[in-house]
Short mmCIF file of C-alpha atoms and ligand atoms in Angstrom, two decimals:
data_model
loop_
_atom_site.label_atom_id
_atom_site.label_comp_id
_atom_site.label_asym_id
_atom_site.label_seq_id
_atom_site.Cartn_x
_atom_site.Cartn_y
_atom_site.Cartn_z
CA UNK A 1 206.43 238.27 16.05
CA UNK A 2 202.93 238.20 17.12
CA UNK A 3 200.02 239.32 14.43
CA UNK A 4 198.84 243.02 14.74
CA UNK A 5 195.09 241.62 14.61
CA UNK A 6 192.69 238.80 14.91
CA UNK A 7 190.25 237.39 12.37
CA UNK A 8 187.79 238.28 15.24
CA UNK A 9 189.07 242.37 15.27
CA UNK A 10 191.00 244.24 18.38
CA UNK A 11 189.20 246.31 20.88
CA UNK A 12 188.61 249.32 19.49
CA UNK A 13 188.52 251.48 22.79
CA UNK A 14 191.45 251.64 24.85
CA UNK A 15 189.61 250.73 28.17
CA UNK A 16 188.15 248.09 27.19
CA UNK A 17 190.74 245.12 27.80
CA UNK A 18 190.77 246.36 31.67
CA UNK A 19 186.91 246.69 31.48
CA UNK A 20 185.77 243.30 29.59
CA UNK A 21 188.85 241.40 31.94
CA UNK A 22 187.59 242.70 34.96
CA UNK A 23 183.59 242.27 33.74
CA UNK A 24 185.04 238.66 33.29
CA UNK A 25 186.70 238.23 36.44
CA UNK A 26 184.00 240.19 38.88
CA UNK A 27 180.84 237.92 38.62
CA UNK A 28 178.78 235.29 40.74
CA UNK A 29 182.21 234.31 42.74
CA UNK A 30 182.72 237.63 43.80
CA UNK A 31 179.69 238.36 44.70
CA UNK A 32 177.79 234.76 45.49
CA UNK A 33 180.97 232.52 46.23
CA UNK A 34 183.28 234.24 47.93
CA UNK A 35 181.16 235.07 50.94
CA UNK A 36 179.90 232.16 51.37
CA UNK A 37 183.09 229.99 51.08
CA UNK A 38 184.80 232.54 53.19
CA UNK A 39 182.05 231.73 55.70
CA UNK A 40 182.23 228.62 55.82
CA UNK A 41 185.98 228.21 56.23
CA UNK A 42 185.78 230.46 59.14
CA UNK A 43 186.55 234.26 57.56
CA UNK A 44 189.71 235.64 57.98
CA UNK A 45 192.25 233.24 57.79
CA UNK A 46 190.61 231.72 54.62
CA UNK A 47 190.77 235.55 52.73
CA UNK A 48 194.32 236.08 53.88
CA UNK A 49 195.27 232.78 51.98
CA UNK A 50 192.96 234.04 49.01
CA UNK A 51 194.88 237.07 48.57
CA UNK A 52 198.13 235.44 48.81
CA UNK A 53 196.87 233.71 46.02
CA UNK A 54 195.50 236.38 44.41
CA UNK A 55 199.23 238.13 44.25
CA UNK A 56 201.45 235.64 44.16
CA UNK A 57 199.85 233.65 41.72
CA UNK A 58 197.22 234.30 40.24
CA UNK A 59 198.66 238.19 38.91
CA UNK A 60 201.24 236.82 37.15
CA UNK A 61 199.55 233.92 35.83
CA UNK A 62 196.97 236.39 34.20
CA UNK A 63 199.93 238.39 32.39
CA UNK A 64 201.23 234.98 31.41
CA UNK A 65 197.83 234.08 30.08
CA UNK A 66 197.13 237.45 28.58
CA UNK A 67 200.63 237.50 26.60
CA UNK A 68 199.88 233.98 24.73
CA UNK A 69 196.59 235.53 23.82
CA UNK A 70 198.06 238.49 22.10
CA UNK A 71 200.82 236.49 20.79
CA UNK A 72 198.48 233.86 19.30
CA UNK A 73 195.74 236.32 18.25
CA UNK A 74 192.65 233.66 17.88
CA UNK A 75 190.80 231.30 19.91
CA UNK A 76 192.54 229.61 23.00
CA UNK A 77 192.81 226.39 21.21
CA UNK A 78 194.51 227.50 17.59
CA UNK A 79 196.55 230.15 19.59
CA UNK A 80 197.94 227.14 21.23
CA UNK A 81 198.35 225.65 18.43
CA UNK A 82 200.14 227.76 16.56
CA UNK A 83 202.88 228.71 19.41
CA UNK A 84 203.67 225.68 19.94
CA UNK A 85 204.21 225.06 16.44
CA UNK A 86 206.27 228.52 15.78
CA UNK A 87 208.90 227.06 19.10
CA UNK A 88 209.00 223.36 18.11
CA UNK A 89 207.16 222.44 20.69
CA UNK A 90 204.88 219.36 20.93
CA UNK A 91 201.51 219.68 18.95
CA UNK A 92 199.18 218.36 22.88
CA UNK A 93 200.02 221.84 24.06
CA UNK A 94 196.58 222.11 22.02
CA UNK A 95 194.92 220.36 24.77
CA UNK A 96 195.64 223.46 27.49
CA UNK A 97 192.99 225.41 24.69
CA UNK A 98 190.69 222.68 24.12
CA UNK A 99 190.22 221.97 28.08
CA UNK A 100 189.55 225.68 28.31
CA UNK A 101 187.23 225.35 26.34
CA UNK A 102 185.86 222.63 27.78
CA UNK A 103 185.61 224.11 30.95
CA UNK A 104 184.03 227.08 30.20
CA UNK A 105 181.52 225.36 28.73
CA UNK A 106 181.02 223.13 32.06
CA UNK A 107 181.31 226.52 33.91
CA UNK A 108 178.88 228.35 31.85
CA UNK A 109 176.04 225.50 32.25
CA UNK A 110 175.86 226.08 35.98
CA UNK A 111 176.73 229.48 36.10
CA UNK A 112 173.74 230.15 33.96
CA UNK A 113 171.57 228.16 35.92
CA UNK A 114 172.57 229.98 39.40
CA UNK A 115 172.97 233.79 37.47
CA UNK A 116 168.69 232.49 36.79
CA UNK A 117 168.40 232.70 40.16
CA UNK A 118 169.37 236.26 40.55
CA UNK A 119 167.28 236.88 37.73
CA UNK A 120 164.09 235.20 39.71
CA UNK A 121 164.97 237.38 42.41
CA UNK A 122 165.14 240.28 40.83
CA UNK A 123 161.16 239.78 40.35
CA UNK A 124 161.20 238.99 44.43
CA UNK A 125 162.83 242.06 44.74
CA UNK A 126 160.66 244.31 42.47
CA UNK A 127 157.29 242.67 44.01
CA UNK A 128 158.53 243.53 46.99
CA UNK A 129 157.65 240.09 48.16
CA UNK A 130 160.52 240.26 51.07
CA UNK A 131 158.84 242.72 52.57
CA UNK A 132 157.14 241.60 56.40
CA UNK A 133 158.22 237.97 55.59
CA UNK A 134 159.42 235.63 58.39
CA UNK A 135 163.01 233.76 57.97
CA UNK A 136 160.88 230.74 57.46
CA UNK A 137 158.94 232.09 54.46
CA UNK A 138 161.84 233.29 52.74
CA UNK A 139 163.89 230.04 53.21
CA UNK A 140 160.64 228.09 51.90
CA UNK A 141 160.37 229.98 48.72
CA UNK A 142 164.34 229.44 48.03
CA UNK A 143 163.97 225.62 48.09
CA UNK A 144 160.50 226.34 46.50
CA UNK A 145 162.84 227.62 43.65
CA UNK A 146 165.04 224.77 43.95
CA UNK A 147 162.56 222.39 43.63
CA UNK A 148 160.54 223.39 40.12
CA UNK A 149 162.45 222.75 37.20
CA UNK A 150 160.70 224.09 35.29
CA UNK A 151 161.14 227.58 36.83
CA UNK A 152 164.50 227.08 37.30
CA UNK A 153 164.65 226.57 33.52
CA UNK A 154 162.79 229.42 32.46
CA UNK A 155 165.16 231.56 34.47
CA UNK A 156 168.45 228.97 32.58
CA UNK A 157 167.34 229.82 29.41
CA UNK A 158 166.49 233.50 29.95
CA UNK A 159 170.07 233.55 31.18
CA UNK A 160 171.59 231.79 28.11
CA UNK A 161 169.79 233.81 25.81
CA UNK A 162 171.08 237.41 27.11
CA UNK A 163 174.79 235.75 26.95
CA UNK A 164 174.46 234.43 23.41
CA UNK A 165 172.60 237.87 22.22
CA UNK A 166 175.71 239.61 23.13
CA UNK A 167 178.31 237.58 21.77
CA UNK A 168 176.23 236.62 18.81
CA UNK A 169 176.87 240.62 17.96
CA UNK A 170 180.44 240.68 18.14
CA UNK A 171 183.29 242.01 19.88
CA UNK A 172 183.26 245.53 19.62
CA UNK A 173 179.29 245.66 18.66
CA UNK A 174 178.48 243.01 21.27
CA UNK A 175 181.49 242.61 24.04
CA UNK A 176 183.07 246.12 24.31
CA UNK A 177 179.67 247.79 24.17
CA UNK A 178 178.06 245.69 26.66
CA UNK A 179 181.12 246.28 28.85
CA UNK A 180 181.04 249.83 28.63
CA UNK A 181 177.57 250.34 29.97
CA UNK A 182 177.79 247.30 32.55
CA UNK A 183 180.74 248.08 34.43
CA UNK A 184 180.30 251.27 35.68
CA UNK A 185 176.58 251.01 36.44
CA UNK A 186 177.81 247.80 38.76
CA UNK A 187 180.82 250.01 40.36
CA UNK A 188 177.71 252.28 41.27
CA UNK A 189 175.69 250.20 42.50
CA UNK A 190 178.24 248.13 44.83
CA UNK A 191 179.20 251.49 46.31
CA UNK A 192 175.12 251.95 46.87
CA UNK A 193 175.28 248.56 48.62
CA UNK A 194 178.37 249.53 50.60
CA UNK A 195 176.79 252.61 51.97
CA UNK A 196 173.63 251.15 53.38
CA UNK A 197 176.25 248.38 54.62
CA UNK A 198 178.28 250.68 56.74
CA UNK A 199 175.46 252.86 57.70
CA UNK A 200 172.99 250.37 59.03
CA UNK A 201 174.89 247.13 59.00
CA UNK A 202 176.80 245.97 61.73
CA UNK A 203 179.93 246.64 59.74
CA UNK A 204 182.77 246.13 62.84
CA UNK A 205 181.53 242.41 63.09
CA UNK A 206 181.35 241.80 59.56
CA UNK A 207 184.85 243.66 59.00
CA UNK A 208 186.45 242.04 62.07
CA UNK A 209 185.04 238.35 60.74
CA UNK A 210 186.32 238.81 57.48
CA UNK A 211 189.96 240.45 58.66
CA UNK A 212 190.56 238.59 62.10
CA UNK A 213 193.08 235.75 61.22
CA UNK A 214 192.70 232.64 63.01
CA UNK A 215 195.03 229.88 61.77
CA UNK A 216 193.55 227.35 63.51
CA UNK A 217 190.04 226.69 61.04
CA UNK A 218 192.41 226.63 57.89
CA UNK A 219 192.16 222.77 57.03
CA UNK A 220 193.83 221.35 53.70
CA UNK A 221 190.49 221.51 52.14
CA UNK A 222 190.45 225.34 53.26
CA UNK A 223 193.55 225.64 51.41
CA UNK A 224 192.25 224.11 48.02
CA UNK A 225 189.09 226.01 47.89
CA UNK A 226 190.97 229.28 48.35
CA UNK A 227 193.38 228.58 45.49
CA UNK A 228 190.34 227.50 43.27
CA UNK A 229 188.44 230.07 43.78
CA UNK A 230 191.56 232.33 43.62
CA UNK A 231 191.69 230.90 39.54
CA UNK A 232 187.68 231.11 38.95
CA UNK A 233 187.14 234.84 40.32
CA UNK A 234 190.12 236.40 38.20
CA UNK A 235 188.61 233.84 35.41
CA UNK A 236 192.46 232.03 34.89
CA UNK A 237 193.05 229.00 33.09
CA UNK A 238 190.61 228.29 31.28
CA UNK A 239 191.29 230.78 27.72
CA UNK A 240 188.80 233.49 28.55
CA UNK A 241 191.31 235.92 29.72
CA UNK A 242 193.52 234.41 26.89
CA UNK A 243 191.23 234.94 24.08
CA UNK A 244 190.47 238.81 25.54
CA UNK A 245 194.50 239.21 25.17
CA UNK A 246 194.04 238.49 21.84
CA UNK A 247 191.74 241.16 21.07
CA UNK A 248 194.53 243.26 22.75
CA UNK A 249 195.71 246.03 20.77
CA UNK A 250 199.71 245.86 20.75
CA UNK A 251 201.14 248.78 22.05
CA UNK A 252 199.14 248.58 25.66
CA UNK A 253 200.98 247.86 28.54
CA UNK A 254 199.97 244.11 29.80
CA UNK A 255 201.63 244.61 33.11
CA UNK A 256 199.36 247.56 34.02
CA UNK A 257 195.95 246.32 32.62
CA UNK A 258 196.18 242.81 34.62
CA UNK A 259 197.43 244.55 37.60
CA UNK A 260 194.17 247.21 37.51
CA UNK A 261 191.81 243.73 37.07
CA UNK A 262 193.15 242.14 39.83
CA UNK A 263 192.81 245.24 41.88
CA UNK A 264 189.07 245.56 40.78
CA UNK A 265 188.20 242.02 41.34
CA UNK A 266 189.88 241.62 44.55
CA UNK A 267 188.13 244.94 45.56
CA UNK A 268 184.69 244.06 44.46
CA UNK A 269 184.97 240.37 46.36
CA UNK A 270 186.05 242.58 49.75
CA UNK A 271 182.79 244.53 49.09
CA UNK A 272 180.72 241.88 48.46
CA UNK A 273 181.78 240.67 51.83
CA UNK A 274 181.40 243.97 53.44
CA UNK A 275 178.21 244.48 52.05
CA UNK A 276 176.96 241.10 53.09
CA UNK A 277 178.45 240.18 56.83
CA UNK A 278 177.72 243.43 58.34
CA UNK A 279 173.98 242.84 57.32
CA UNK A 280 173.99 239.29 58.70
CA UNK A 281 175.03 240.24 61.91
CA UNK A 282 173.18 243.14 62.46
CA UNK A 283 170.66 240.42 62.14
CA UNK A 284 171.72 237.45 64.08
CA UNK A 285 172.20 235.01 61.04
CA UNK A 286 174.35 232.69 60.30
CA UNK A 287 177.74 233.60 57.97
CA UNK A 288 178.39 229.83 57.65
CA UNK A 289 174.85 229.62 55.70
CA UNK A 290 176.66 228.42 52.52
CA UNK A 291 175.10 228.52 49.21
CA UNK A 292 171.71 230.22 50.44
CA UNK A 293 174.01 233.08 51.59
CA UNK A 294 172.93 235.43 49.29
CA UNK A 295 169.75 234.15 48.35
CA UNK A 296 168.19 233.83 52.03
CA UNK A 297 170.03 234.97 54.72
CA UNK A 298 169.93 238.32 52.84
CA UNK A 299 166.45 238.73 51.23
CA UNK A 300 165.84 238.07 54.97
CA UNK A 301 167.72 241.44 55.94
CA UNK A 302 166.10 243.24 52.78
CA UNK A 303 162.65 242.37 54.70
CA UNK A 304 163.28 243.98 57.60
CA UNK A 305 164.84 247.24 56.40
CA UNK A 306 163.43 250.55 55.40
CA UNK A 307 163.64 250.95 51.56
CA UNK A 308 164.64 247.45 51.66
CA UNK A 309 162.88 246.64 48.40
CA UNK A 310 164.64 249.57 46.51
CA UNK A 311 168.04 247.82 47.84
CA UNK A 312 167.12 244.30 47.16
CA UNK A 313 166.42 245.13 43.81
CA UNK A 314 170.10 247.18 43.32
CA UNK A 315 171.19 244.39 45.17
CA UNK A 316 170.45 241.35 42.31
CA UNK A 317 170.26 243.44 39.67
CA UNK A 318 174.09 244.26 40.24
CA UNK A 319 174.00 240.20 40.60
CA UNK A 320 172.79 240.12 37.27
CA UNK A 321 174.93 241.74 35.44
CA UNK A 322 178.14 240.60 37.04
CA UNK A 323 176.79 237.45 35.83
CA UNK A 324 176.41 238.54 32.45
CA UNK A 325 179.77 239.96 31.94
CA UNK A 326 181.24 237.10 33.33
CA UNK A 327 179.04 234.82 31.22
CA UNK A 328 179.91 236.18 27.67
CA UNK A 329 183.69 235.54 28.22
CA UNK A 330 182.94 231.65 29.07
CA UNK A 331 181.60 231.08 26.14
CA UNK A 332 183.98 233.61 23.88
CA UNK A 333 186.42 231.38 23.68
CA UNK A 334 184.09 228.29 21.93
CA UNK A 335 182.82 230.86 19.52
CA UNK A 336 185.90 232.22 18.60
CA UNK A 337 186.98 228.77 17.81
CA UNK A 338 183.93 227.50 16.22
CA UNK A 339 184.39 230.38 13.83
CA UNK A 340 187.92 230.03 13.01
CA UNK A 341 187.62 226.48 12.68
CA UNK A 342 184.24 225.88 11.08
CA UNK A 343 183.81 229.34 9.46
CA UNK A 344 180.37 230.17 11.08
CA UNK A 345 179.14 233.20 11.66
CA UNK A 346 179.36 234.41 15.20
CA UNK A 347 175.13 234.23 15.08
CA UNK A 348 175.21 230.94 13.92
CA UNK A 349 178.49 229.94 16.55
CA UNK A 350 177.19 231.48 19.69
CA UNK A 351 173.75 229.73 18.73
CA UNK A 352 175.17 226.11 18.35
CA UNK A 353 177.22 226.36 21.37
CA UNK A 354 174.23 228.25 22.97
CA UNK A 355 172.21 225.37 22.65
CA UNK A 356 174.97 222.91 23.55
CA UNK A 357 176.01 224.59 26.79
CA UNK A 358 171.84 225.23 27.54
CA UNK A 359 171.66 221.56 27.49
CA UNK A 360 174.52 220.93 29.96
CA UNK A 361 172.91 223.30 31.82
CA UNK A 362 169.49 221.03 32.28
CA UNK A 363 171.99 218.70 34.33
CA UNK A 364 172.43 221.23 36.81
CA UNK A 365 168.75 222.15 36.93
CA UNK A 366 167.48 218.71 38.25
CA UNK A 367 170.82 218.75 40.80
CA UNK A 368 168.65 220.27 42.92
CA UNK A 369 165.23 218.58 42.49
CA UNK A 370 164.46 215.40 40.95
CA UNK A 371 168.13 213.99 40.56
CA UNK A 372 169.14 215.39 44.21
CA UNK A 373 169.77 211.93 45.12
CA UNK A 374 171.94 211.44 42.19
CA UNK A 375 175.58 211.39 43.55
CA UNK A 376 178.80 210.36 42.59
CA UNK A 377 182.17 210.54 45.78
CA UNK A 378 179.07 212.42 47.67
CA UNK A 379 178.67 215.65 44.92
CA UNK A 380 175.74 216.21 42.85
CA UNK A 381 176.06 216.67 39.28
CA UNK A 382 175.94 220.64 40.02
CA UNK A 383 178.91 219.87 42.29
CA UNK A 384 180.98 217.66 40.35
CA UNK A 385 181.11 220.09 37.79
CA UNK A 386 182.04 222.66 39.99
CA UNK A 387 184.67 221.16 41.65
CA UNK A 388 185.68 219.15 38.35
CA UNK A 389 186.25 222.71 36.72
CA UNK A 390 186.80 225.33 39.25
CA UNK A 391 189.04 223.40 41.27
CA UNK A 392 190.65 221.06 38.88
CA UNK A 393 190.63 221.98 35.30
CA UNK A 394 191.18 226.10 36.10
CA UNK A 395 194.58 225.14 38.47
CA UNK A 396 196.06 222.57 36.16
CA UNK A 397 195.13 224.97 33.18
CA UNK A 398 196.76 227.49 34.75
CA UNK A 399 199.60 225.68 35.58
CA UNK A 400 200.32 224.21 31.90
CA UNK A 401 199.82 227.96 30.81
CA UNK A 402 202.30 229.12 33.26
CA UNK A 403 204.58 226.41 32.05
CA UNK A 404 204.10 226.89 28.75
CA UNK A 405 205.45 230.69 29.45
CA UNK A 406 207.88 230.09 31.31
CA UNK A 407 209.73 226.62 30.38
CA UNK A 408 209.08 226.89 26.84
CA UNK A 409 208.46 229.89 25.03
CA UNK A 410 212.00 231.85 24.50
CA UNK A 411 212.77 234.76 26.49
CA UNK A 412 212.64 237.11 23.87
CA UNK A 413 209.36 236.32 22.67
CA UNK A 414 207.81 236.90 26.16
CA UNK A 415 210.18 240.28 26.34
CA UNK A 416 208.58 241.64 23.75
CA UNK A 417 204.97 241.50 24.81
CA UNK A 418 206.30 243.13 28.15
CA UNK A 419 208.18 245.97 27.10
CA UNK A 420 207.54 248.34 29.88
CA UNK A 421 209.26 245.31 32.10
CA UNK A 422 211.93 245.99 33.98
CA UNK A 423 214.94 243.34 33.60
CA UNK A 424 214.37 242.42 37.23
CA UNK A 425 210.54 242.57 37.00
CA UNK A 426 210.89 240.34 33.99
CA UNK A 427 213.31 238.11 35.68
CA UNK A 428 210.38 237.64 39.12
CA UNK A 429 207.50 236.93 36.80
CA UNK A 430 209.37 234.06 34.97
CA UNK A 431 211.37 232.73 38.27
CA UNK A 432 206.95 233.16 39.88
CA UNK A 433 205.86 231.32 36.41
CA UNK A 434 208.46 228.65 36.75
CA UNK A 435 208.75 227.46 40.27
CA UNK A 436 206.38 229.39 42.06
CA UNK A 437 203.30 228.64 40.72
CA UNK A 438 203.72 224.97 39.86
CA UNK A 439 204.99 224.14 43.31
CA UNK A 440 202.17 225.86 45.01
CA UNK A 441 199.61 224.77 42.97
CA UNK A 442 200.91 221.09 43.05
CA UNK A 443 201.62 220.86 46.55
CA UNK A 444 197.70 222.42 47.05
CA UNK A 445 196.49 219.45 45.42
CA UNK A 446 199.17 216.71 46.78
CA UNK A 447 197.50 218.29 50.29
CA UNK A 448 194.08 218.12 49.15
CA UNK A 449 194.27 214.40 48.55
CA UNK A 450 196.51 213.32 51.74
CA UNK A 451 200.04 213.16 50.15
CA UNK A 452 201.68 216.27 52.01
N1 PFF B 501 185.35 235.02 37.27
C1 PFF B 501 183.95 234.70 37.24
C2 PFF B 501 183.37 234.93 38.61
O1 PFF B 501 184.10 235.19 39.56
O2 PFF B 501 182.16 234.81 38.75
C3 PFF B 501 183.69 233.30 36.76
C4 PFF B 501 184.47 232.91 35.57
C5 PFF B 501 184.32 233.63 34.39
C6 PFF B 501 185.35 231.87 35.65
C7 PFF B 501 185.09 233.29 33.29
C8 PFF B 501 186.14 231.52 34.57
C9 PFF B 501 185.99 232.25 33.41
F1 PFF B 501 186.71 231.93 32.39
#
């Protein structure tokens, strides 16, 4: 049997697993990445392959994730542990926790660094400096921003400071409280956004480029970007989800929480799209834009508008905070650990790693200045660790957790964390767990590198 508790406490509202998941899982990739990635691989073909993956693997994969947590009840690395110890199995299933860990720590140094960004342009925003500025101005100051470290690192460390405040309070103090006054206030605000967007957007072209499937720009690479990204906006593989099972209390249904966050997320990354395309082509820019997506092609928009620095200013303050709720569950999972395995205090763990994953970060923060030139197989050192985690170390975390579920934990033990499971439900989310997932995810990558 799994414990009733952690050392770290259980959520003490009821809500709060759905609302700290789906604060986890709704961040800068809903709002930031998925637009952009979708425009670039051409819109509706790429989001029809994203919410395949979405459903057919990444859903159960969070119930399979969730159910270790609240079975193991601690960090993703000694809940890993410890189940593979209670079923015999080998001691390296360890390694599935400590290269979550790992990656959210990679994550979290760029994420930070990029969530800074928002921050800076919140300021824009408030100053109103958008306001009567041409295209060319507003594309200037973004690589302006790019290219001064040192802003970039005042923004970094502002960042890392609001994550580790939160955590450094605790889970019920810190997480669920934070939660609780985030998530609704970004609900609001996206449904702010939408409304302008389908007022005074051009919301048929945006809606028709993101829905209108056209099988012919999906390319291999297509594929493995959609399947990454499915992993890094519902937060999978890496133990954040895992360790926020494990503050789980035990009678709530798993099936139905994951189920809501995967509705939420998916819902909030369709906004963020129909928020964003319909104002890019009511104003003749360019969806394929990329990374500057959000942070030029829009402030652009916000220019022209009436009110538009009331709405850029709703607009990246609602970046912010998706970033922050998203942030605090990359970095749960080293703190948890660092206190179960070192006995610190959560201040003194969410400092240490703090520091640790601020440093990382300062990697990232020359990427796009001084060490731009810097490249390893053509990526930066911002996008090797992207790639490195989102699209490597989430999928074949994910993968091992799936396995783990379905190959090697008995039946029984998985039964009972799924009560409210039908027989034949049960039955689909192993035969998805077993087959399913590892084939697709495997034959993503054989594709990605020229085998299939
Ligand atoms: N899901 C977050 C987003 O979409 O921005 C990013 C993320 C958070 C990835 C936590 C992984 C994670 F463990």
């Amino acid at each position: 049997m799994g414990q009733a508790s952690s050392v770290h406490g259980v959520w003490s509202k009821r809500w709060t697993f759905v609302l700290a998941a789906t604060g986890s899982a709704v961040g800068l990739g809903n709002i930031w990445k998925f637009p952009y990635i979708a425009g670039e691989n051409g819109g509706g073909a790429f989001v029809l392959v994203y919410l395949f993956c979405i459903a057919a693997i990444g859903i159960p994969i969070m119930m399979g994730e969730v159910l270790l947590g609240r079975m193991g009840r601690q960090s993703p690395v000694n809940t890993m542990l410890s189940l593979a110890k209670t079923v015999n199995a080998s001691c390296s299933w360890v390694l599935v926790g400590v290269s979550g860990v790992l990656a959210g720590f990679f994550i979290l140094s760029f994420y930070s660094v990029i969530a800074g960004w928002a921050l800076a342009y919140v300021v824009k925003a408030v100053s109103g400096s958008f306001v009567d500025v041409s295209a060319q101005q507003i594309g200037q100051e973004f690589d302006a921003l790019l290219h001064s470290p040192s802003t970039l690192l005042f923004w970094h460390s502002l960042f890392m400071l609001m994550t580790c405040t939160v955590i450094a309070k605790g889970i019920n103090r810190g997480l669920q409280a934070t939660v609780y006054i985030l998530m609704p206030l970004l609900f609001a605000l996206m449904l702010v956004m939408l409304g302008y967007s389908m007022t005074s957007g051009n919301f048929e072209a945006g809606a028709a480029f993101l829905f209108n499937f056209d099988p012919s720009k999906l390319s291999g690479e297509a594929l493995l970007v959609a399947m990454g990204h499915a992993f890094f906006t519902l937060s999978l593989g890496m133990g954040a989800i895992m360790v926020y099972g494990a503050y789980m209390p035990a009678n709530e249904s798993i099936g139905k929480m994951v189920v809501a966050v995967g509705f939420l997320d998916t819902a909030v990354a369709l906004a963020a799209g129909l928020v964003i395309f319909p104002i890019v082509f009511a104003n003749q820019l360019d969806p394929g834009a990329g990374p500057g997506l959000m942070f030029v092609t829009l402030p652009i928009a916000f220019g022209q508008m009436p009110a538009g620095s009331v709405f850029a200013t709703v607009f990246f303050v609602l970046v912010v905070f998706a970033a922050w709720s998203s942030s605090i569950s990359l970095l749960e999972p080293a703190v948890a650990w660092l206190v179960e395995h070192r006995g610190l205090s959560r201040l003194s763990a969410a400092m240490f790693s703090g520091v640790a994953c601020w440093l990382l970060g300062l990697g990232t923060v020359i990427s796009f200045n001084v060490a731009s030139e810097w490249t390893l197989w053509d990526k930066t050192f911002f996008d090797l660790l992207d790639f490195l985690a989102s699209n490597v170390m989430l999928p074949l975390g994910g993968l091992a957790m799936a396995v783990f579920v379905a190959w090697i934990l008995p039946l029984d033990r998985v039964r009972e964390q799924l009560q409210d499971f039908s027989e034949g439900l049960l039955a689909l989310m192993i035969f998805i767990l077993k087959y399913v997932a590892p084939a697709l995810v495997l034959a993503v990558f054989a594709r990605s590198i020229g085998v299939l």
